[in-house]
Short mmCIF file of C-alpha atoms in Angstrom, two decimals:
data_model
loop_
_atom_site.label_atom_id
_atom_site.label_comp_id
_atom_site.label_asym_id
_atom_site.label_seq_id
_atom_site.Cartn_x
_atom_site.Cartn_y
_atom_site.Cartn_z
CA MET A 1 0.00 0.00 0.00
CA ALA A 2 1.38 3.40 -0.97
CA GLN A 3 2.61 5.51 1.92
CA SER A 4 2.70 9.29 2.21
CA SER A 5 6.11 10.85 2.81
CA THR A 6 4.52 13.07 5.47
CA PRO A 7 3.63 11.36 8.77
CA ARG A 8 -0.01 11.58 9.77
CA ARG A 9 -0.36 13.68 12.91
CA PHE A 10 -2.45 12.70 15.93
CA THR A 11 -3.21 15.30 18.59
CA PHE A 12 -4.25 13.90 21.96
CA LEU A 13 -6.36 16.31 23.99
CA LEU A 14 -5.86 15.22 27.60
CA LEU A 15 -8.72 16.43 29.75
CA ASN A 16 -8.31 16.77 33.48
CA ARG A 17 -8.64 13.36 35.25
CA PHE A 18 -8.30 11.47 31.95
CA THR A 19 -7.95 7.70 32.15
CA MET A 20 -4.41 6.46 31.55
CA LEU A 21 -4.99 3.05 29.95
CA PRO A 22 -6.94 4.01 26.79
CA PHE A 23 -4.66 7.00 26.15
CA ALA A 24 -1.44 5.02 26.60
CA ALA A 25 -2.74 2.10 24.53
CA ALA A 26 -3.73 4.37 21.63
CA LEU A 27 -0.41 6.20 21.70
CA ASP A 28 1.64 3.01 21.86
CA ALA A 29 -0.18 1.58 18.85
CA LEU A 30 1.15 4.53 16.83
CA ARG A 31 4.67 4.08 18.24
CA LEU A 32 4.67 0.42 17.30
CA ALA A 33 3.33 1.21 13.83
CA ASN A 34 6.44 3.35 13.22
CA LYS A 35 8.72 0.71 14.70
CA MET A 36 7.27 -2.24 12.79
CA ALA A 37 7.10 -0.32 9.50
CA GLY A 38 10.65 0.97 9.89
CA THR A 39 9.55 4.48 8.97
CA GLN A 40 7.77 7.47 10.50
CA LEU A 41 4.16 6.78 9.56
CA TYR A 42 2.72 8.82 12.45
CA ASP A 43 3.69 11.56 14.81
CA TRP A 44 1.79 12.97 17.74
CA ARG A 45 1.52 15.76 20.25
CA LEU A 46 -0.18 16.06 23.62
CA ILE A 47 -2.19 19.15 24.45
CA GLY A 48 -4.46 20.59 27.10
CA ALA A 49 -6.54 23.74 27.29
CA GLU A 50 -3.73 25.70 28.95
CA GLY A 51 -0.66 23.54 28.27
CA GLY A 52 1.72 22.66 31.08
CA PHE A 53 0.69 19.35 32.63
CA ALA A 54 -2.40 17.13 32.54
CA THR A 55 -3.42 15.16 35.62
CA CYS A 56 -4.58 11.60 35.13
CA SER A 57 -7.35 9.95 37.16
CA ASN A 58 -4.68 7.88 38.94
CA GLY A 59 -2.89 11.06 40.06
CA SER A 60 -0.02 10.88 37.57
CA GLN A 61 0.92 13.98 35.61
CA ILE A 62 1.84 14.10 31.94
CA ARG A 63 3.87 16.95 30.47
CA LEU A 64 2.02 18.49 27.52
CA ASP A 65 3.48 19.77 24.27
CA GLY A 66 1.24 22.80 24.27
CA GLY A 67 -2.20 24.29 24.63
CA PHE A 68 -4.94 25.85 22.55
CA ASP A 69 -2.99 29.08 22.04
CA ASP A 70 -0.12 27.41 20.17
CA ASP A 71 0.41 28.43 16.55
CA VAL A 72 -0.30 24.94 15.26
CA THR A 73 -2.86 24.68 12.47
CA LEU A 74 -4.68 21.39 12.06
CA GLY A 75 -6.22 20.26 8.79
CA ARG A 76 -8.02 17.43 7.06
CA ASP A 77 -5.16 14.95 7.45
CA ASP A 78 -5.02 15.47 11.21
CA VAL A 79 -6.77 13.43 13.90
CA VAL A 80 -7.69 14.79 17.33
CA ILE A 81 -8.38 12.23 20.07
CA VAL A 82 -10.23 13.52 23.13
CA CYS A 83 -9.10 11.53 26.17
CA GLY A 84 -11.68 11.60 28.94
CA GLY A 85 -12.01 9.98 32.32
CA ASP A 86 -13.56 10.93 35.65
CA ALA A 87 -15.91 13.86 36.29
CA ILE A 88 -16.33 14.32 32.56
CA THR A 89 -19.21 16.83 32.75
CA ALA A 90 -16.88 19.33 34.43
CA GLN A 91 -14.34 19.00 31.61
CA ALA A 92 -16.70 20.18 28.88
CA THR A 93 -15.69 23.81 29.38
CA ARG A 94 -16.37 26.61 26.93
CA PRO A 95 -12.74 26.82 25.72
CA VAL A 96 -12.63 23.05 25.11
CA LEU A 97 -15.94 23.01 23.24
CA ALA A 98 -15.02 26.07 21.17
CA TRP A 99 -11.63 24.61 20.21
CA LEU A 100 -13.20 21.30 19.13
CA ARG A 101 -15.81 23.09 17.03
CA ARG A 102 -13.05 25.03 15.27
CA GLN A 103 -11.27 21.78 14.43
CA ALA A 104 -14.49 20.28 13.10
CA ARG A 105 -14.99 23.28 10.81
CA ALA A 106 -11.44 22.79 9.54
CA GLY A 107 -12.28 19.21 8.55
CA VAL A 108 -10.18 17.52 11.23
CA THR A 109 -11.13 13.93 12.09
CA LEU A 110 -12.30 13.93 15.71
CA GLY A 111 -12.07 10.92 17.97
CA ALA A 112 -12.61 10.11 21.62
CA VAL A 113 -11.66 7.39 24.07
CA CYS A 114 -13.30 6.46 27.35
CA THR A 115 -15.71 9.30 28.28
CA GLY A 116 -14.28 11.74 25.73
CA ALA A 117 -17.37 11.12 23.58
CA HIS A 118 -19.37 13.10 26.17
CA VAL A 119 -17.36 16.22 25.33
CA LEU A 120 -17.76 15.72 21.57
CA ALA A 121 -21.50 15.30 22.09
CA LYS A 122 -21.68 18.38 24.32
CA ALA A 123 -20.06 20.34 21.49
CA GLY A 124 -22.78 19.08 19.14
CA LEU A 125 -20.23 17.18 17.07
CA LEU A 126 -21.91 13.78 17.34
CA ASP A 127 -25.46 14.86 16.48
CA GLY A 128 -26.98 12.36 14.07
CA ARG A 129 -23.83 10.25 14.14
CA ARG A 130 -23.01 6.78 15.39
CA ALA A 131 -20.83 6.67 18.50
CA THR A 132 -19.95 4.70 21.60
CA ILE A 133 -18.82 5.40 25.14
CA HIS A 134 -17.75 3.29 28.11
CA TRP A 135 -20.63 1.01 29.13
CA GLU A 136 -20.77 2.54 32.61
CA ASN A 137 -21.69 5.89 31.04
CA HIS A 138 -24.04 4.53 28.37
CA ASP A 139 -27.32 5.16 30.19
CA SER A 140 -26.40 8.66 31.31
CA PHE A 141 -25.18 9.52 27.82
CA THR A 142 -28.43 8.32 26.26
CA GLU A 143 -30.47 10.44 28.66
CA THR A 144 -28.34 13.54 28.03
CA PHE A 145 -27.74 13.25 24.28
CA PRO A 146 -30.73 11.51 22.65
CA GLU A 147 -29.75 12.96 19.26
CA VAL A 148 -26.64 10.73 19.13
CA ASP A 149 -26.98 7.21 17.71
CA LEU A 150 -25.23 5.46 20.59
CA HIS A 151 -24.00 1.87 20.31
CA ARG A 152 -22.46 -0.59 22.76
CA GLN A 153 -19.66 -1.70 20.47
CA VAL A 154 -15.98 -1.65 21.42
CA PHE A 155 -15.43 1.22 18.99
CA VAL A 156 -17.39 2.99 16.27
CA ASP A 157 -16.01 4.43 13.04
CA ASP A 158 -18.40 7.02 11.64
CA GLY A 159 -16.06 8.52 9.08
CA ALA A 160 -14.85 11.83 10.49
CA ARG A 161 -15.77 10.68 14.02
CA LEU A 162 -14.07 7.84 15.88
CA THR A 163 -15.09 6.75 19.37
CA ALA A 164 -13.84 3.95 21.60
CA GLY A 165 -15.36 2.76 24.85
CA GLY A 166 -12.25 2.91 27.03
CA GLY A 167 -9.81 0.42 28.50
CA THR A 168 -8.13 -1.63 25.79
CA SER A 169 -10.79 -0.74 23.20
CA SER A 170 -8.55 2.09 22.01
CA ILE A 171 -6.09 -0.56 20.80
CA ASP A 172 -8.76 -2.01 18.53
CA MET A 173 -9.78 1.42 17.27
CA MET A 174 -6.18 2.38 16.45
CA LEU A 175 -5.46 -0.98 14.80
CA HIS A 176 -8.56 -0.38 12.69
CA VAL A 177 -7.30 3.06 11.64
CA ILE A 178 -3.76 1.80 10.99
CA GLY A 179 -5.04 -1.23 9.10
CA GLN A 180 -7.18 0.92 6.82
CA ALA A 181 -4.21 3.10 5.90
CA GLN A 182 -1.31 0.64 5.99
CA GLY A 183 -2.86 -2.79 5.60
CA ALA A 184 -4.00 -5.63 7.84
CA ASP A 185 -0.53 -7.20 8.03
CA LEU A 186 0.94 -4.22 9.89
CA ALA A 187 -2.07 -4.08 12.21
CA SER A 188 -1.58 -7.76 13.03
CA GLN A 189 2.13 -7.26 13.74
CA ILE A 190 1.30 -4.42 16.14
CA ALA A 191 -1.32 -6.55 17.91
CA ASP A 192 1.23 -9.35 18.27
CA GLN A 193 3.74 -6.96 19.83
CA MET A 194 1.09 -5.74 22.29
CA LEU A 195 0.09 -9.33 23.18
CA HIS A 196 -3.38 -8.35 21.99
CA THR A 197 -4.39 -11.83 20.94
CA THR A 198 -7.77 -10.97 19.45
CA ILE A 199 -8.32 -7.88 17.32
CA ARG A 200 -11.90 -6.80 17.92
CA THR A 201 -13.95 -5.09 15.24
CA GLY A 202 -16.63 -2.44 15.28
CA ARG A 203 -19.18 -5.25 15.59
CA ASP A 204 -17.86 -6.56 18.91
CA HIS A 205 -19.59 -5.54 22.12
CA GLN A 206 -17.83 -4.02 25.12
CA ARG A 207 -19.05 -6.17 27.97
CA LEU A 208 -18.68 -9.81 28.86
CA SER A 209 -21.74 -11.99 28.43
CA ILE A 210 -24.23 -11.88 31.29
CA ALA A 211 -23.43 -15.49 32.17
CA THR A 212 -19.74 -14.64 32.51
CA ARG A 213 -20.35 -11.39 34.41
CA ILE A 214 -22.57 -12.97 37.06
CA GLY A 215 -20.49 -16.14 37.16
CA ILE A 216 -23.20 -18.63 36.25
CA ARG A 217 -23.97 -20.94 33.37
CA HIS A 218 -27.69 -21.29 33.97
CA PRO A 219 -29.32 -20.15 30.69
CA ARG A 220 -32.77 -19.37 32.09
CA LEU A 221 -31.36 -17.34 34.97
CA ALA A 222 -29.10 -15.45 32.59
CA ALA A 223 -32.13 -14.71 30.40
CA VAL A 224 -34.02 -13.31 33.39
CA VAL A 225 -31.07 -11.10 34.36
CA ALA A 226 -30.90 -9.82 30.76
CA ARG A 227 -34.63 -8.99 30.96
CA ILE A 228 -34.06 -7.12 34.22
CA GLU A 229 -31.22 -5.06 32.75
CA ALA A 230 -33.35 -4.18 29.72
CA ASN A 231 -36.31 -3.04 31.84
CA LEU A 232 -34.98 -0.77 34.57
CA GLU A 233 -37.32 2.14 33.81
CA ASN A 234 -40.43 -0.06 33.84
CA PRO A 235 -39.71 -2.95 36.23
CA VAL A 236 -41.26 -6.31 35.48
CA SER A 237 -42.77 -8.16 38.45
CA PRO A 238 -41.02 -11.32 39.68
CA SER A 239 -44.13 -13.36 38.89
CA ARG A 240 -44.09 -12.14 35.27
CA LEU A 241 -40.34 -12.75 34.99
CA ALA A 242 -40.85 -16.28 36.26
CA ALA A 243 -43.83 -17.02 34.01
CA ASP A 244 -42.06 -15.75 30.91
CA ALA A 245 -39.03 -17.88 31.80
CA GLY A 246 -41.24 -20.96 32.12
CA MET A 247 -40.97 -21.47 35.87
CA SER A 248 -42.84 -20.68 39.06
CA THR A 249 -42.08 -17.62 41.18
CA ARG A 250 -40.78 -19.91 43.90
CA GLN A 251 -38.40 -21.62 41.45
CA LEU A 252 -37.11 -18.22 40.34
CA GLU A 253 -36.52 -17.15 43.94
CA ARG A 254 -34.59 -20.34 44.65
CA LEU A 255 -32.41 -19.80 41.58
CA PHE A 256 -31.57 -16.25 42.60
CA MET A 257 -30.77 -17.23 46.17
CA ARG A 258 -28.66 -20.21 45.07
CA TYR A 259 -26.59 -18.44 42.40
CA LEU A 260 -26.76 -14.75 43.31
CA ASN A 261 -27.41 -14.85 47.07
CA ARG A 262 -30.28 -12.38 46.87
CA SER A 263 -33.94 -12.38 45.96
CA PRO A 264 -35.16 -11.31 42.49
CA LYS A 265 -36.62 -8.13 44.06
CA ARG A 266 -33.32 -7.32 45.72
CA TYR A 267 -31.31 -7.94 42.55
CA TYR A 268 -33.69 -5.79 40.52
CA LEU A 269 -33.50 -2.97 43.04
CA GLU A 270 -29.70 -3.03 43.09
CA ALA A 271 -29.59 -2.90 39.28
CA ARG A 272 -31.90 0.12 39.26
CA LEU A 273 -29.91 1.89 41.95
CA THR A 274 -26.65 1.22 40.11
CA ARG A 275 -28.08 2.86 37.02
CA ALA A 276 -29.42 5.73 39.14
CA ARG A 277 -25.97 6.35 40.59
CA GLN A 278 -24.44 6.47 37.12
CA LEU A 279 -27.04 9.05 36.07
CA LEU A 280 -26.55 10.99 39.28
CA LEU A 281 -22.79 11.29 38.90
CA ASN A 282 -22.57 11.67 35.13
CA THR A 283 -25.48 13.95 34.27
CA ASP A 284 -27.18 17.08 35.57
CA LEU A 285 -30.64 15.54 35.36
CA PRO A 286 -33.01 16.51 38.21
CA LEU A 287 -33.47 13.85 40.87
CA ILE A 288 -37.11 13.27 39.90
CA GLU A 289 -36.09 12.51 36.30
CA ILE A 290 -33.43 10.09 37.50
CA ALA A 291 -35.96 8.44 39.79
CA ILE A 292 -38.46 7.96 36.98
CA ALA A 293 -35.78 6.74 34.55
CA CYS A 294 -34.88 4.02 37.06
CA GLY A 295 -38.41 2.87 37.85
CA PHE A 296 -39.11 4.76 41.09
CA SER A 297 -42.52 6.32 41.58
CA SER A 298 -41.28 9.35 43.54
CA SER A 299 -38.09 11.16 44.46
CA SER A 300 -38.73 10.46 48.16
CA HIS A 301 -38.94 6.70 47.55
CA PHE A 302 -35.83 6.89 45.39
CA SER A 303 -33.94 8.83 48.08
CA LYS A 304 -34.87 6.32 50.78
CA CYS A 305 -33.73 3.34 48.72
CA TYR A 306 -30.55 5.14 47.67
CA ARG A 307 -29.67 6.02 51.27
CA ASP A 308 -30.21 2.42 52.38
CA ARG A 309 -27.99 1.15 49.56
CA TYR A 310 -25.14 3.68 49.59
CA GLY A 311 -25.31 5.26 53.04
CA THR A 312 -25.88 8.79 51.77
CA SER A 313 -28.61 10.75 50.03
CA PRO A 314 -28.57 11.30 46.26
CA TYR A 315 -28.48 15.06 46.79
CA ARG A 316 -25.47 14.88 49.10
CA GLU A 317 -23.57 12.42 46.91
CA ARG A 318 -23.98 14.61 43.85
CA GLY A 319 -22.81 17.64 45.85
CA VAL A 320 -19.75 15.83 47.18
CA GLN A 321 -18.80 14.59 43.71
CA LYS A 322 -19.05 18.09 42.25
CA ALA A 323 -16.77 19.30 45.03
CA GLY A 324 -14.16 16.84 43.74
CA THR A 325 -14.23 14.29 46.56
CA VAL A 326 -14.14 10.61 45.73
CA VAL A 327 -16.96 8.77 47.44
CA ALA A 328 -16.46 5.19 48.55
CA LEU A 329 -19.26 2.74 48.01
CA PRO A 330 -20.50 1.34 51.32
CA GLY A 331 -21.42 -2.29 51.61
CA CYS A 332 -24.83 -3.43 50.51
CA SER A 333 -27.60 -3.18 53.07
CA ASP A 334 -29.15 -6.47 54.13
CA THR A 335 -32.63 -4.96 54.11
CA VAL A 336 -34.82 -6.34 51.34
CA LEU A 337 -36.63 -3.45 49.71
CA ALA A 338 -39.75 -3.74 47.60
CA LEU A 339 -39.94 -2.71 43.97
CA ALA A 340 -41.31 0.74 43.23
CA SER A 341 -45.02 0.92 43.73
#
């Protein structure tokens, strides 16, 4: 495949509290592409809004090559990768959004890893486009940006927009980009160097199967759990779950206690509260909207269940998170709570 004499430039925008793994994996794929090809196929620079240093979510600091005020003009051959991480809503500042919009107008290819897709969406740069984000942020993203065609794949290539879910998914996204430009053989050599034994495609999903995640191989129980996860806003009664799975309510309760050590009601409630916490910490939705989105009939009922589960009120937890304090998750309460009325 013919190669340009000019290296293709990648600019990594490191937002405050970005996640190290997807950034480092994406960058190293480019380094290995140069090494394996024996020529400078790619170069890169690291930037932040103000230059200086960027602080990672693990506390490490990375020295940046510059900031938005540098006299560096990006064009159609350039790629900008937005590297997100924790507290992503606070990183979508006016300077960041304005800079990204300028790059989009210049025809730059814009990408994102981990929660960076939130910032692209906030800038209106994913409207009507296919995209992905880390599975933990999927529900909150859908609630906040309904105009984006969100998928649960490892990565999504929508032409001038590239998004990867986080973790090692950035390896697959970069191998996809490198393979398109330089051929599948080079991409395979890079994967081999990275001990990345399976190159995932844009059709592969982010999460493990339900059976693997919950550690069971009981097909009917896994099917019930999948039904629960798909119906958090409008909970299905245990009797209906059991009937649709071809068993009695008592049989379903025994399965849950045997394999998951909790009742179906308890499991359902924990799933709804987990989703509520993701919405609480990753969106600015009012508490009543979060309550309704997670199947609670009122904000007071939601607050009571949340306090029993996490040891603090939703209002206080959101306030503490915005103040920049990391909140530990208390152990699960032993109280069995009923489904929303």
